[in-house]
Short mmCIF file of C-alpha atoms and ligand atoms in Angstrom, two decimals:
data_model
loop_
_atom_site.label_atom_id
_atom_site.label_comp_id
_atom_site.label_asym_id
_atom_site.label_seq_id
_atom_site.Cartn_x
_atom_site.Cartn_y
_atom_site.Cartn_z
CA UNK A 1 -2.22 -20.73 -4.89
CA UNK A 2 1.53 -20.36 -5.38
CA UNK A 3 3.94 -22.90 -3.95
CA UNK A 4 7.72 -22.61 -3.91
CA UNK A 5 10.34 -25.16 -3.04
CA UNK A 6 13.47 -23.94 -1.32
CA UNK A 7 16.85 -25.28 -0.45
CA UNK A 8 17.06 -27.52 2.56
CA UNK A 9 16.89 -24.82 5.25
CA UNK A 10 13.41 -23.66 4.31
CA UNK A 11 10.17 -25.52 4.08
CA UNK A 12 7.85 -25.13 1.15
CA UNK A 13 6.06 -21.79 1.20
CA UNK A 14 2.43 -21.87 0.29
CA UNK A 15 1.93 -18.13 0.14
CA UNK A 16 -1.84 -18.17 0.24
CA UNK A 17 -1.85 -20.12 3.53
CA UNK A 18 0.34 -17.68 5.48
CA UNK A 19 -1.13 -15.29 8.10
CA UNK A 20 -1.99 -11.91 6.56
CA UNK A 21 -1.67 -8.29 7.74
CA UNK A 22 -3.54 -5.74 5.67
CA UNK A 23 -3.04 -2.64 7.83
CA UNK A 24 0.50 -1.78 6.66
CA UNK A 25 -0.08 0.06 3.40
CA UNK A 26 1.01 -0.02 0.67
CA UNK A 27 2.08 -3.61 1.39
CA UNK A 28 0.12 -6.70 2.04
CA UNK A 29 2.23 -8.51 4.62
CA UNK A 30 2.45 -12.24 5.15
CA UNK A 31 3.99 -13.79 8.23
CA UNK A 32 6.73 -16.25 7.45
CA UNK A 33 9.50 -17.57 9.70
CA UNK A 34 8.55 -15.09 12.42
CA UNK A 35 8.68 -12.01 10.17
CA UNK A 36 6.06 -9.92 8.38
CA UNK A 37 7.23 -10.10 4.79
CA UNK A 38 5.71 -8.11 1.91
CA UNK A 39 3.78 -10.61 -0.18
CA UNK A 40 4.99 -9.10 -3.42
CA UNK A 41 8.61 -9.94 -2.55
CA UNK A 42 8.01 -13.56 -1.52
CA UNK A 43 8.44 -14.94 -5.04
CA UNK A 44 11.81 -13.14 -5.16
CA UNK A 45 12.79 -14.63 -1.81
CA UNK A 46 11.81 -18.05 -3.07
CA UNK A 47 13.77 -17.51 -6.30
CA UNK A 48 16.86 -16.52 -4.28
CA UNK A 49 16.57 -19.80 -2.39
CA UNK A 50 16.14 -21.83 -5.51
CA UNK A 51 18.51 -20.28 -7.96
CA UNK A 52 20.86 -17.65 -6.53
CA UNK A 53 24.49 -18.75 -6.75
CA UNK A 54 26.58 -16.69 -4.37
CA UNK A 55 30.25 -16.03 -5.10
CA UNK A 56 32.97 -15.73 -2.44
CA UNK A 57 33.65 -12.17 -3.67
CA UNK A 58 30.00 -11.04 -3.24
CA UNK A 59 29.08 -8.27 -0.82
CA UNK A 60 25.48 -8.39 0.37
CA UNK A 61 24.17 -5.21 2.02
CA UNK A 62 21.46 -6.13 4.52
CA UNK A 63 19.06 -3.93 6.44
CA UNK A 64 15.68 -3.48 8.00
CA UNK A 65 13.80 -0.98 5.76
CA UNK A 66 14.25 2.74 6.52
CA UNK A 67 17.53 2.17 8.31
CA UNK A 68 19.94 3.77 5.84
CA UNK A 69 19.87 1.19 3.05
CA UNK A 70 20.02 3.82 0.31
CA UNK A 71 23.07 5.44 1.93
CA UNK A 72 24.84 2.11 2.44
CA UNK A 73 24.14 1.16 -1.18
CA UNK A 74 25.67 4.42 -2.38
CA UNK A 75 28.73 4.10 -0.12
CA UNK A 76 29.43 0.45 -0.94
CA UNK A 77 28.89 0.98 -4.67
CA UNK A 78 31.14 4.06 -4.77
CA UNK A 79 33.80 2.27 -2.71
CA UNK A 80 33.81 -0.97 -4.71
CA UNK A 81 33.87 0.85 -8.07
CA UNK A 82 36.17 3.76 -7.26
CA UNK A 83 38.86 2.81 -9.77
CA UNK A 84 36.45 2.46 -12.68
CA UNK A 85 34.31 5.36 -11.45
CA UNK A 86 36.35 7.94 -9.51
CA UNK A 87 33.93 9.63 -7.10
CA UNK A 88 34.71 13.14 -8.38
CA UNK A 89 34.01 12.28 -11.99
CA UNK A 90 31.07 14.33 -13.33
CA UNK A 91 29.69 11.22 -15.01
CA UNK A 92 29.79 9.01 -11.91
CA UNK A 93 26.80 6.56 -11.95
CA UNK A 94 25.56 8.01 -8.64
CA UNK A 95 25.22 11.37 -10.40
CA UNK A 96 23.02 9.74 -13.03
CA UNK A 97 21.13 7.03 -11.21
CA UNK A 98 19.47 6.43 -7.86
CA UNK A 99 21.54 4.17 -5.51
CA UNK A 100 18.78 1.55 -5.82
CA UNK A 101 19.47 1.41 -9.57
CA UNK A 102 23.16 0.80 -8.87
CA UNK A 103 22.69 -1.97 -6.27
CA UNK A 104 19.76 -4.33 -6.74
CA UNK A 105 17.84 -6.28 -4.13
CA UNK A 106 18.40 -10.01 -4.11
CA UNK A 107 14.66 -10.52 -3.69
CA UNK A 108 13.70 -8.01 -6.38
CA UNK A 109 13.98 -10.46 -9.22
CA UNK A 110 12.65 -13.92 -9.70
CA UNK A 111 15.17 -14.43 -12.51
CA UNK A 112 18.48 -15.63 -11.05
CA UNK A 113 20.21 -15.02 -14.38
CA UNK A 114 20.00 -11.23 -13.83
CA UNK A 115 22.53 -11.64 -11.04
CA UNK A 116 24.53 -14.31 -12.88
CA UNK A 117 25.25 -11.76 -15.60
CA UNK A 118 26.86 -9.27 -13.19
CA UNK A 119 30.66 -9.16 -13.11
CA UNK A 120 32.54 -9.92 -9.87
CA UNK A 121 32.80 -8.52 -7.30
CA UNK A 122 29.04 -8.09 -7.09
CA UNK A 123 27.39 -5.73 -4.61
CA UNK A 124 23.78 -6.73 -3.89
CA UNK A 125 21.31 -5.86 -1.16
CA UNK A 126 18.54 -7.47 0.83
CA UNK A 127 15.93 -6.89 3.51
CA UNK A 128 15.59 -10.65 4.10
CA UNK A 129 16.12 -11.48 7.81
CA UNK A 130 19.30 -13.46 8.53
CA UNK A 131 17.45 -16.62 9.51
CA UNK A 132 15.59 -16.61 6.18
CA UNK A 133 18.61 -16.04 3.93
CA UNK A 134 19.50 -18.90 1.59
CA UNK A 135 21.86 -21.34 3.33
CA UNK A 136 24.40 -20.99 0.51
CA UNK A 137 24.95 -17.32 1.44
CA UNK A 138 25.57 -18.24 5.09
CA UNK A 139 27.91 -21.16 4.36
CA UNK A 140 30.42 -21.56 7.18
CA UNK A 141 33.29 -22.02 4.71
CA UNK A 142 32.80 -18.43 3.50
CA UNK A 143 31.92 -19.44 -0.05
CA UNK A 144 28.73 -17.36 0.17
CA UNK A 145 30.51 -14.02 0.31
CA UNK A 146 30.37 -11.22 2.85
CA UNK A 147 27.44 -9.41 4.48
CA UNK A 148 27.30 -5.79 5.67
CA UNK A 149 24.37 -4.92 7.94
CA UNK A 150 23.20 -1.40 8.80
CA UNK A 151 21.29 -0.99 12.05
CA UNK A 152 19.24 2.01 13.18
CA UNK A 153 17.40 3.02 16.34
CA UNK A 154 13.95 1.40 16.05
CA UNK A 155 12.20 4.67 16.95
CA UNK A 156 13.83 6.48 14.01
CA UNK A 157 13.19 3.52 11.70
CA UNK A 158 9.50 3.64 12.72
CA UNK A 159 9.18 7.39 12.15
CA UNK A 160 10.99 7.13 8.82
CA UNK A 161 8.69 4.28 7.76
CA UNK A 162 5.64 6.30 8.79
CA UNK A 163 6.67 9.28 6.63
CA UNK A 164 7.54 6.99 3.72
CA UNK A 165 4.13 5.31 3.98
CA UNK A 166 2.28 8.61 4.30
CA UNK A 167 3.97 9.95 1.17
CA UNK A 168 2.92 6.85 -0.71
CA UNK A 169 -0.67 7.14 0.52
CA UNK A 170 -0.73 10.83 -0.42
CA UNK A 171 -0.29 9.87 -4.05
CA UNK A 172 -4.04 9.69 -4.37
CA UNK A 173 -5.32 7.68 -7.27
CA UNK A 174 -8.28 8.61 -9.44
CA UNK A 175 -8.90 11.78 -7.49
CA UNK A 176 -9.55 9.89 -4.22
CA UNK A 177 -8.38 11.83 -1.16
CA UNK A 178 -5.28 10.30 0.51
CA UNK A 179 -6.06 7.83 3.26
CA UNK A 180 -5.15 9.13 6.73
CA UNK A 181 -2.40 7.17 8.50
CA UNK A 182 -1.61 8.42 11.97
CA UNK A 183 1.60 7.95 13.91
CA UNK A 184 -0.50 6.20 16.56
CA UNK A 185 -1.63 3.58 14.02
CA UNK A 186 1.90 3.08 12.73
CA UNK A 187 3.24 2.88 16.28
CA UNK A 188 0.81 0.20 17.45
CA UNK A 189 1.52 -1.98 14.44
CA UNK A 190 5.30 -1.50 14.75
CA UNK A 191 5.25 -2.36 18.48
CA UNK A 192 3.42 -5.55 17.56
CA UNK A 193 6.17 -6.37 15.04
CA UNK A 194 3.67 -5.76 12.23
CA UNK A 195 5.82 -3.70 9.91
CA UNK A 196 7.53 -4.29 6.58
CA UNK A 197 10.00 -7.13 7.56
CA UNK A 198 9.21 -6.66 11.28
CA UNK A 199 9.75 -7.17 14.14
CA UNK A 200 12.61 -4.73 13.58
CA UNK A 201 14.48 -5.82 16.73
CA UNK A 202 14.54 -9.47 15.72
CA UNK A 203 15.78 -8.45 12.26
CA UNK A 204 18.65 -6.51 13.83
CA UNK A 205 19.44 -9.14 16.46
CA UNK A 206 19.73 -11.91 13.86
CA UNK A 207 22.45 -10.10 11.96
CA UNK A 208 24.13 -8.88 15.13
CA UNK A 209 24.43 -12.44 16.41
CA UNK A 210 25.84 -13.53 13.04
CA UNK A 211 28.38 -10.70 13.14
CA UNK A 212 29.54 -11.86 16.58
CA UNK A 213 29.90 -15.45 15.39
CA UNK A 214 31.47 -14.72 11.99
CA UNK A 215 33.03 -11.24 12.22
CA UNK A 216 35.19 -11.83 9.16
CA UNK A 217 32.07 -12.47 7.05
CA UNK A 218 29.41 -10.24 8.65
CA UNK A 219 30.11 -6.56 9.36
CA UNK A 220 27.65 -4.76 11.61
CA UNK A 221 27.37 -0.98 11.11
CA UNK A 222 25.33 1.57 13.06
CA UNK A 223 23.54 4.36 11.18
CA UNK A 224 24.07 6.78 14.07
CA UNK A 225 27.81 6.02 14.18
CA UNK A 226 28.07 6.48 10.42
CA UNK A 227 26.55 9.97 10.78
CA UNK A 228 29.07 10.75 13.54
CA UNK A 229 32.10 9.42 11.65
CA UNK A 230 31.35 8.71 7.98
CA UNK A 231 35.01 8.65 6.94
CA UNK A 232 35.98 6.11 9.61
CA UNK A 233 33.04 3.91 8.67
CA UNK A 234 33.84 4.03 4.94
CA UNK A 235 37.41 2.96 5.75
CA UNK A 236 36.02 0.08 7.82
CA UNK A 237 33.64 -0.84 4.99
CA UNK A 238 36.43 -0.84 2.37
CA UNK A 239 38.71 -2.96 4.54
CA UNK A 240 35.94 -5.46 5.18
CA UNK A 241 35.06 -5.60 1.48
CA UNK A 242 38.68 -6.49 0.74
CA UNK A 243 39.50 -3.18 -0.98
CA UNK A 244 41.14 -1.04 1.73
CA UNK A 245 42.20 2.46 0.67
CA UNK A 246 45.86 2.80 -0.28
CA UNK A 247 48.12 5.52 1.12
CA UNK A 248 47.89 7.33 -2.22
CA UNK A 249 44.10 7.20 -2.16
CA UNK A 250 44.08 8.50 1.41
CA UNK A 251 46.40 11.37 0.44
CA UNK A 252 44.24 12.18 -2.57
CA UNK A 253 41.14 12.43 -0.36
CA UNK A 254 39.26 9.59 -2.08
CA UNK A 255 37.51 8.56 1.15
CA UNK A 256 36.21 12.10 1.70
CA UNK A 257 35.13 12.26 -1.96
CA UNK A 258 33.08 9.07 -1.51
CA UNK A 259 31.49 10.43 1.67
CA UNK A 260 30.68 13.65 -0.18
CA UNK A 261 29.06 12.08 -3.25
CA UNK A 262 26.99 9.83 -0.97
CA UNK A 263 25.89 12.51 1.48
CA UNK A 264 22.16 13.07 1.74
CA UNK A 265 22.47 16.69 0.60
CA UNK A 266 24.39 15.72 -2.52
CA UNK A 267 22.15 12.79 -3.44
CA UNK A 268 18.92 14.63 -2.69
CA UNK A 269 19.80 17.40 -5.11
CA UNK A 270 20.71 15.19 -8.04
CA UNK A 271 18.27 15.23 -10.90
CA UNK A 272 18.14 11.41 -10.94
CA UNK A 273 16.82 11.44 -7.38
CA UNK A 274 14.30 14.22 -7.93
CA UNK A 275 12.50 12.16 -10.55
CA UNK A 276 12.09 8.49 -11.45
CA UNK A 277 11.03 5.65 -9.21
CA UNK A 278 11.79 2.20 -7.80
CA UNK A 279 8.90 -0.09 -8.47
CA UNK A 280 6.12 2.18 -7.20
CA UNK A 281 8.22 4.39 -4.91
CA UNK A 282 9.40 7.74 -6.17
CA UNK A 283 13.18 8.17 -5.83
CA UNK A 284 12.81 11.37 -3.85
CA UNK A 285 10.98 9.53 -1.05
CA UNK A 286 14.20 7.73 -0.08
CA UNK A 287 15.72 11.01 1.17
CA UNK A 288 14.17 12.92 4.06
CA UNK A 289 16.07 14.36 7.05
CA UNK A 290 18.85 11.79 7.39
CA UNK A 291 19.49 12.53 11.07
CA UNK A 292 19.49 10.59 14.33
CA UNK A 293 16.83 11.25 16.93
CA UNK A 294 14.08 12.75 14.74
CA UNK A 295 11.71 10.37 16.56
CA UNK A 296 11.53 12.88 19.43
CA UNK A 297 9.61 15.26 17.13
CA UNK A 298 6.91 12.69 16.41
CA UNK A 299 6.64 10.21 19.30
CA UNK A 300 5.60 11.20 22.81
CA UNK A 301 8.01 10.30 25.65
CA UNK A 302 5.48 7.65 26.74
CA UNK A 303 5.47 6.07 23.26
CA UNK A 304 9.26 6.05 23.16
CA UNK A 305 9.46 4.48 26.58
CA UNK A 306 6.95 1.81 25.63
CA UNK A 307 8.77 0.85 22.43
CA UNK A 308 12.16 0.84 24.19
CA UNK A 309 10.72 -1.49 26.83
CA UNK A 310 9.23 -3.87 24.25
CA UNK A 311 12.57 -4.05 22.46
CA UNK A 312 14.53 -4.45 25.67
CA UNK A 313 12.33 -7.29 26.87
CA UNK A 314 12.35 -9.04 23.51
CA UNK A 315 16.14 -8.91 23.34
CA UNK A 316 16.82 -9.83 26.95
CA UNK A 317 19.62 -12.36 27.13
CA UNK A 318 20.74 -11.76 23.53
CA UNK A 319 23.57 -9.46 24.61
CA UNK A 320 22.43 -6.85 22.08
CA UNK A 321 21.51 -3.30 23.08
CA UNK A 322 20.54 -0.49 20.72
CA UNK A 323 22.89 2.44 20.98
CA UNK A 324 25.84 0.37 22.17
CA UNK A 325 28.24 0.92 19.28
CA UNK A 326 30.66 -2.00 19.32
CA UNK A 327 34.21 -1.75 18.07
P1 A3P B 1 14.69 9.64 7.58
O1 A3P B 1 13.33 9.34 7.06
O2 A3P B 1 14.78 9.48 9.07
O3 A3P B 1 15.24 10.94 7.13
P2 A3P B 1 16.31 3.48 3.63
O4 A3P B 1 17.36 3.94 2.70
O5 A3P B 1 16.67 2.22 4.35
O6 A3P B 1 14.97 3.45 2.99
O7 A3P B 1 16.26 4.56 4.79
C1 A3P B 1 15.79 5.85 4.56
C2 A3P B 1 16.32 6.76 5.64
O8 A3P B 1 17.72 7.01 5.38
C3 A3P B 1 15.63 8.10 5.64
O9 A3P B 1 15.67 8.54 6.99
C4 A3P B 1 16.54 8.91 4.73
O10 A3P B 1 16.42 10.29 4.87
C5 A3P B 1 17.91 8.39 5.19
N1 A3P B 1 18.95 8.59 4.17
C6 A3P B 1 18.84 8.44 2.82
N2 A3P B 1 20.00 8.75 2.23
C7 A3P B 1 20.85 9.09 3.20
C8 A3P B 1 22.21 9.53 3.19
N3 A3P B 1 22.88 9.68 2.07
N4 A3P B 1 22.78 9.82 4.38
C9 A3P B 1 22.10 9.68 5.54
N5 A3P B 1 20.81 9.28 5.60
C10 A3P B 1 20.19 8.99 4.45
#
């Protein structure tokens, strides 16, 4: 039995006593604070609560899985480091490493000193829901840094998660045939909130509410809007991160260069993303179609309607609606 003590906004977690969900391969999920968290990341979450020391200059990229995290990591990393690493440079880190190697997850390490060693300004990432973030990060005085959240239509997040899971299951071990995992199975679990960090809509709503309350500290981005206007969104991101593009940079096309190096076609074709892995996930599995609305090729209209209704009912009164891109 593992027990972890947190800062004052979280009770002690006794991991072995939490409700379990075993039907979301490859993860064993444990329900904590209203979310289905992967058990293997809970020690990292606990370590973040105990030892992570945020800095006012930090930028934390937050997301529900399969919502464009890899893209946001690439864009924020390229933007924050554009002076040291001009995006056109042939040796740019994003040409040599996967975006997940460039921006680490807060919950990926149970050794706080890994993050302590990073120079400021740090760009980190997380899938931890807003309500479960360490209080120090959410400090009202702004000492915990800034947060950028990327939100995606739940139907596309579900379909993306299903493909990601299927690819993982297809990596049969010891000659065993891959386990079947149908969209119907994935759909039922997702609708019930039983997904990696689910329910997705509560994850999104938590950050959306925070962005309304503290717009100077929490930026809320929409995956679909980023596809429509990547340049405008990168400008918004840079401004929010405190490193707006200068007139000279604009004239030199630096924003377009960042969009280009971070585009799915560019990243997908880089050697670093065709091989290698993150924990047990192959780098190539983070890049699939990268479009909005692919759900319509995999969910029936009845499934889509049912999920939309569940989300709508769950978020009633919150003021949040998927698809309503706010300025
Ligand atoms: P699809 O499976 O719908 O194609 P995450 O990074 O949070 O794991 O999300 C993965 C999703 O983002 C996948 O969606 C993937 O194809 C898409 N994606 C990855 N890199 C992208 C990029 N550079 N631009 C747009 N979408 C990208």
